[in-house]
Amino acid sequence: AAFDALAAALRAGGRRCASEASSRAREMADAFVTHVGDPHHRVAHAVLEAMVEAVPATGLALEPELERLCPPLFPRLVDAKESVRGLASAALAAVGDAFPADAILPSLLASLEQAKAPRAKTGVLEFALYVLSGQGGGTRPGAATLSPASAGSPSLKKWVARVAPLVSDRHAPLRAAAAAGLAAVHARADPVAVLKHLAAMPLSEAAATCRAVAQHA
């Protein structure tokens, strides 16, 4: 009931409501992280609905909490309930549209590290493709609505290094998502980071990765 009330209040809008929500961003984040993984779908549904409203309402106040907020959203992308999957996707889209790619990138690294199921990892990669290439939360595919991740950033180099091995994963959707993600970074964010990583790989692995990435260029 508390999350339903929060979502309703944020949806109703108003400067005062947004200001109060922003001032309590850390408390909200604590509540979201604690309850978003609740096994009861009604609870999870209410939490996700509140997150969808809270992210745009609080502006940048939630940015310091992204590394905590994002990782538990990706397992919900593969939830048994379609409504929960849809709200998790909407919450991530709100994050992608509200924050710059460089601010989201550390949370993507944390999310990929924490994701256990291949489908959850694939969800991280698919979301990252939009964010890192400057397409925000992916609500308008192909539209460069925001700036891509900054070339030369240490976090982007870590991302490339973390994603590249997944191009040879045994799960086909994960392989495809990893290859598409590297192609997007190469085309829209930092080609040098991708090429340097490929140059440091064993020749046969680099050649296989290049072939996979080229299919998404």
Tab-separated table of C-alpha atoms in Angstrom:
chain	number	residue	atom	x	y	z
A	1	ALA	CA	0.000	0.000	0.000
A	2	ALA	CA	2.866	2.358	0.770
A	3	PHE	CA	4.374	1.928	-2.694
A	4	ASP	CA	0.965	2.315	-4.356
A	5	ALA	CA	0.470	5.571	-2.455
A	6	LEU	CA	3.954	6.783	-3.421
A	7	ALA	CA	3.345	6.033	-7.098
A	8	ALA	CA	-0.011	7.824	-7.000
A	9	ALA	CA	1.471	10.880	-5.304
A	10	LEU	CA	4.350	11.098	-7.766
A	11	ARG	CA	1.992	10.570	-10.692
A	12	ALA	CA	-0.172	13.441	-9.491
A	13	GLY	CA	2.932	15.596	-9.745
A	14	GLY	CA	3.515	19.010	-8.335
A	15	ARG	CA	6.737	20.813	-7.501
A	16	ARG	CA	6.372	20.243	-3.774
A	17	CYS	CA	5.923	16.494	-4.187
A	18	ALA	CA	8.948	16.228	-6.477
A	19	SER	CA	11.039	18.318	-4.089
A	20	GLU	CA	10.120	16.142	-1.117
A	21	ALA	CA	10.820	12.964	-3.077
A	22	SER	CA	14.217	14.296	-4.120
A	23	SER	CA	15.131	15.132	-0.537
A	24	ARG	CA	14.326	11.549	0.472
A	25	ALA	CA	15.961	9.859	-2.496
A	26	ARG	CA	18.233	7.656	-0.394
A	27	GLU	CA	15.334	6.447	1.760
A	28	MET	CA	13.329	5.632	-1.349
A	29	ALA	CA	16.276	3.775	-2.839
A	30	ASP	CA	16.649	1.736	0.351
A	31	ALA	CA	12.984	0.742	0.158
A	32	PHE	CA	13.122	-0.068	-3.548
A	33	VAL	CA	16.222	-2.246	-3.225
A	34	THR	CA	14.801	-4.057	-0.201
A	35	HIS	CA	11.465	-4.926	-1.781
A	36	VAL	CA	11.910	-5.073	-5.575
A	37	GLY	CA	12.919	-8.730	-5.348
A	38	ASP	CA	9.914	-9.676	-3.205
A	39	PRO	CA	8.516	-13.090	-4.234
A	40	HIS	CA	4.963	-11.752	-4.013
A	41	HIS	CA	4.186	-10.294	-7.405
A	42	ARG	CA	1.805	-7.673	-6.068
A	43	VAL	CA	4.580	-6.227	-3.922
A	44	ALA	CA	7.085	-6.292	-6.766
A	45	HIS	CA	4.501	-4.743	-9.079
A	46	ALA	CA	3.879	-1.871	-6.643
A	47	VAL	CA	7.613	-1.255	-6.107
A	48	LEU	CA	8.341	-1.176	-9.824
A	49	GLU	CA	5.414	1.120	-10.491
A	50	ALA	CA	6.718	3.509	-7.844
A	51	MET	CA	10.198	3.374	-9.382
A	52	VAL	CA	8.812	4.248	-12.814
A	53	GLU	CA	7.294	7.397	-11.312
A	54	ALA	CA	10.169	8.229	-8.953
A	55	VAL	CA	13.030	8.281	-11.443
A	56	PRO	CA	11.819	11.189	-13.604
A	57	ALA	CA	10.280	13.000	-10.620
A	58	THR	CA	13.463	13.164	-8.559
A	59	GLY	CA	15.798	14.339	-11.299
A	60	LEU	CA	19.433	13.620	-10.513
A	61	ALA	CA	18.804	12.944	-6.813
A	62	LEU	CA	18.780	9.178	-7.416
A	63	GLU	CA	22.012	9.165	-9.426
A	64	PRO	CA	24.235	8.172	-6.442
A	65	GLU	CA	21.941	5.182	-5.874
A	66	LEU	CA	22.038	3.731	-9.402
A	67	GLU	CA	24.615	1.041	-8.608
A	68	ARG	CA	22.169	-0.304	-6.013
A	69	LEU	CA	18.956	0.315	-7.923
A	70	CYS	CA	19.730	-1.190	-11.313
A	71	PRO	CA	21.087	-4.701	-10.601
A	72	PRO	CA	17.882	-6.073	-8.994
A	73	LEU	CA	15.801	-4.820	-11.930
A	74	PHE	CA	17.307	-7.157	-14.503
A	75	PRO	CA	16.167	-10.445	-12.909
A	76	ARG	CA	12.653	-8.984	-13.007
A	77	LEU	CA	12.963	-8.713	-16.799
A	78	VAL	CA	12.669	-12.494	-16.918
A	79	ASP	CA	9.930	-12.770	-14.289
A	80	ALA	CA	7.087	-15.220	-14.817
A	81	LYS	CA	4.528	-12.400	-14.706
A	82	GLU	CA	4.244	-10.315	-17.860
A	83	SER	CA	3.136	-7.239	-15.893
A	84	VAL	CA	6.267	-7.407	-13.728
A	85	ARG	CA	8.475	-7.810	-16.798
A	86	GLY	CA	6.843	-4.798	-18.398
A	87	LEU	CA	7.264	-2.591	-15.344
A	88	ALA	CA	10.905	-3.632	-14.901
A	89	SER	CA	11.507	-2.660	-18.519
A	90	ALA	CA	9.717	0.656	-17.963
A	91	ALA	CA	11.791	1.378	-14.844
A	92	LEU	CA	15.023	0.747	-16.752
A	93	ALA	CA	13.815	2.893	-19.653
A	94	ALA	CA	13.144	5.700	-17.168
A	95	VAL	CA	16.693	5.374	-15.841
A	96	GLY	CA	18.132	5.407	-19.348
A	97	ASP	CA	16.185	8.519	-20.277
A	98	ALA	CA	16.896	10.393	-17.030
A	99	PHE	CA	20.644	9.964	-16.578
A	100	PRO	CA	23.707	10.348	-18.818
A	101	ALA	CA	25.422	7.224	-20.069
A	102	ASP	CA	28.547	7.850	-17.989
A	103	ALA	CA	26.446	7.961	-14.803
A	104	ILE	CA	24.696	4.688	-15.661
A	105	LEU	CA	27.790	2.769	-16.770
A	106	PRO	CA	29.028	1.755	-13.277
A	107	SER	CA	25.582	0.338	-12.545
A	108	LEU	CA	25.710	-1.638	-15.798
A	109	LEU	CA	29.020	-3.162	-14.736
A	110	ALA	CA	27.548	-4.052	-11.352
A	111	SER	CA	24.400	-5.458	-12.973
A	112	LEU	CA	26.340	-7.660	-15.388
A	113	GLU	CA	28.514	-8.910	-12.546
A	114	GLN	CA	25.524	-9.770	-10.359
A	115	ALA	CA	23.317	-11.272	-13.061
A	116	LYS	CA	23.338	-15.064	-12.822
A	117	ALA	CA	20.907	-16.279	-15.478
A	118	PRO	CA	21.979	-15.884	-19.125
A	119	ARG	CA	18.646	-14.204	-19.892
A	120	ALA	CA	19.273	-11.603	-17.190
A	121	LYS	CA	22.786	-10.953	-18.569
A	122	THR	CA	21.272	-10.596	-22.024
A	123	GLY	CA	18.856	-8.024	-20.608
A	124	VAL	CA	21.756	-6.010	-19.195
A	125	LEU	CA	23.529	-6.041	-22.553
A	126	GLU	CA	20.431	-5.078	-24.517
A	127	PHE	CA	19.731	-2.156	-22.207
A	128	ALA	CA	23.391	-1.105	-22.275
A	129	LEU	CA	23.360	-1.003	-26.067
A	130	TYR	CA	20.806	1.813	-26.003
A	131	VAL	CA	22.393	3.692	-23.100
A	132	LEU	CA	26.025	3.594	-24.216
A	133	SER	CA	25.233	4.532	-27.813
A	134	GLY	CA	23.260	7.611	-26.777
A	135	GLN	CA	19.744	6.257	-27.272
A	136	GLY	CA	18.670	6.739	-23.661
A	137	GLY	CA	16.371	4.055	-22.302
A	138	GLY	CA	15.576	2.668	-25.728
A	139	THR	CA	12.046	4.015	-25.894
A	140	ARG	CA	12.872	5.471	-29.297
A	141	PRO	CA	15.264	2.980	-30.969
A	142	GLY	CA	17.583	4.581	-33.475
A	143	ALA	CA	17.126	8.091	-32.091
A	144	ALA	CA	20.259	9.656	-30.616
A	145	THR	CA	18.474	11.441	-27.791
A	146	LEU	CA	21.427	11.678	-25.387
A	147	SER	CA	25.208	11.677	-25.554
A	148	PRO	CA	26.919	8.281	-25.777
A	149	ALA	CA	29.399	7.128	-23.165
A	150	SER	CA	32.581	9.202	-23.075
A	151	ALA	CA	35.426	7.821	-25.138
A	152	GLY	CA	38.489	6.902	-23.110
A	153	SER	CA	36.687	6.515	-19.801
A	154	PRO	CA	38.057	3.769	-17.522
A	155	SER	CA	34.552	2.423	-16.950
A	156	LEU	CA	33.952	2.024	-20.681
A	157	LYS	CA	37.240	0.145	-21.050
A	158	LYS	CA	36.154	-2.157	-18.218
A	159	TRP	CA	32.816	-2.659	-19.939
A	160	VAL	CA	34.455	-3.682	-23.209
A	161	ALA	CA	36.744	-6.089	-21.361
A	162	ARG	CA	33.794	-7.597	-19.498
A	163	VAL	CA	31.562	-7.955	-22.548
A	164	ALA	CA	34.083	-9.271	-25.075
A	165	PRO	CA	34.363	-12.801	-23.579
A	166	LEU	CA	30.567	-13.152	-23.749
A	167	VAL	CA	30.759	-13.060	-27.551
A	168	SER	CA	31.850	-16.703	-27.329
A	169	ASP	CA	29.337	-17.752	-24.641
A	170	ARG	CA	27.464	-21.010	-25.203
A	171	HIS	CA	24.085	-19.244	-25.072
A	172	ALA	CA	23.248	-17.864	-28.510
A	173	PRO	CA	21.097	-14.869	-27.410
A	174	LEU	CA	23.830	-13.799	-24.982
A	175	ARG	CA	26.484	-14.110	-27.702
A	176	ALA	CA	24.402	-11.998	-30.065
A	177	ALA	CA	23.709	-9.325	-27.443
A	178	ALA	CA	27.407	-9.104	-26.551
A	179	ALA	CA	28.438	-8.764	-30.197
A	180	ALA	CA	25.772	-6.121	-30.843
A	181	GLY	CA	26.868	-4.244	-27.733
A	182	LEU	CA	30.503	-4.128	-28.811
A	183	ALA	CA	29.436	-3.025	-32.285
A	184	ALA	CA	27.428	-0.170	-30.770
A	185	VAL	CA	30.337	0.973	-28.593
A	186	HIS	CA	32.633	0.811	-31.617
A	187	ALA	CA	30.262	2.764	-33.850
A	188	ARG	CA	28.912	5.385	-31.474
A	189	ALA	CA	31.074	5.713	-28.376
A	190	ASP	CA	34.716	4.590	-28.400
A	191	PRO	CA	36.114	2.609	-31.352
A	192	VAL	CA	39.626	2.847	-29.922
A	193	ALA	CA	38.652	1.012	-26.719
A	194	VAL	CA	37.184	-1.865	-28.739
A	195	LEU	CA	40.124	-2.065	-31.155
A	196	LYS	CA	42.712	-1.943	-28.356
A	197	HIS	CA	40.977	-4.767	-26.539
A	198	LEU	CA	40.819	-6.849	-29.716
A	199	ALA	CA	44.514	-6.211	-30.328
A	200	ALA	CA	45.338	-7.566	-26.865
A	201	MET	CA	43.404	-10.813	-27.424
A	202	PRO	CA	44.904	-14.026	-28.841
A	203	LEU	CA	44.735	-13.872	-32.638
A	204	SER	CA	42.167	-16.633	-33.101
A	205	GLU	CA	39.857	-15.203	-30.417
A	206	ALA	CA	40.193	-11.701	-31.832
A	207	ALA	CA	39.329	-12.936	-35.327
A	208	ALA	CA	36.238	-14.778	-34.064
A	209	THR	CA	35.132	-11.729	-32.077
A	210	CYS	CA	35.623	-9.455	-35.101
A	211	ARG	CA	33.492	-11.728	-37.246
A	212	ALA	CA	30.721	-11.751	-34.662
A	213	VAL	CA	30.800	-7.984	-34.144
A	214	ALA	CA	30.879	-7.311	-37.905
A	215	GLN	CA	27.446	-8.946	-38.266
A	216	HIS	CA	25.999	-6.102	-36.160
A	217	ALA	CA	27.987	-3.220	-37.652
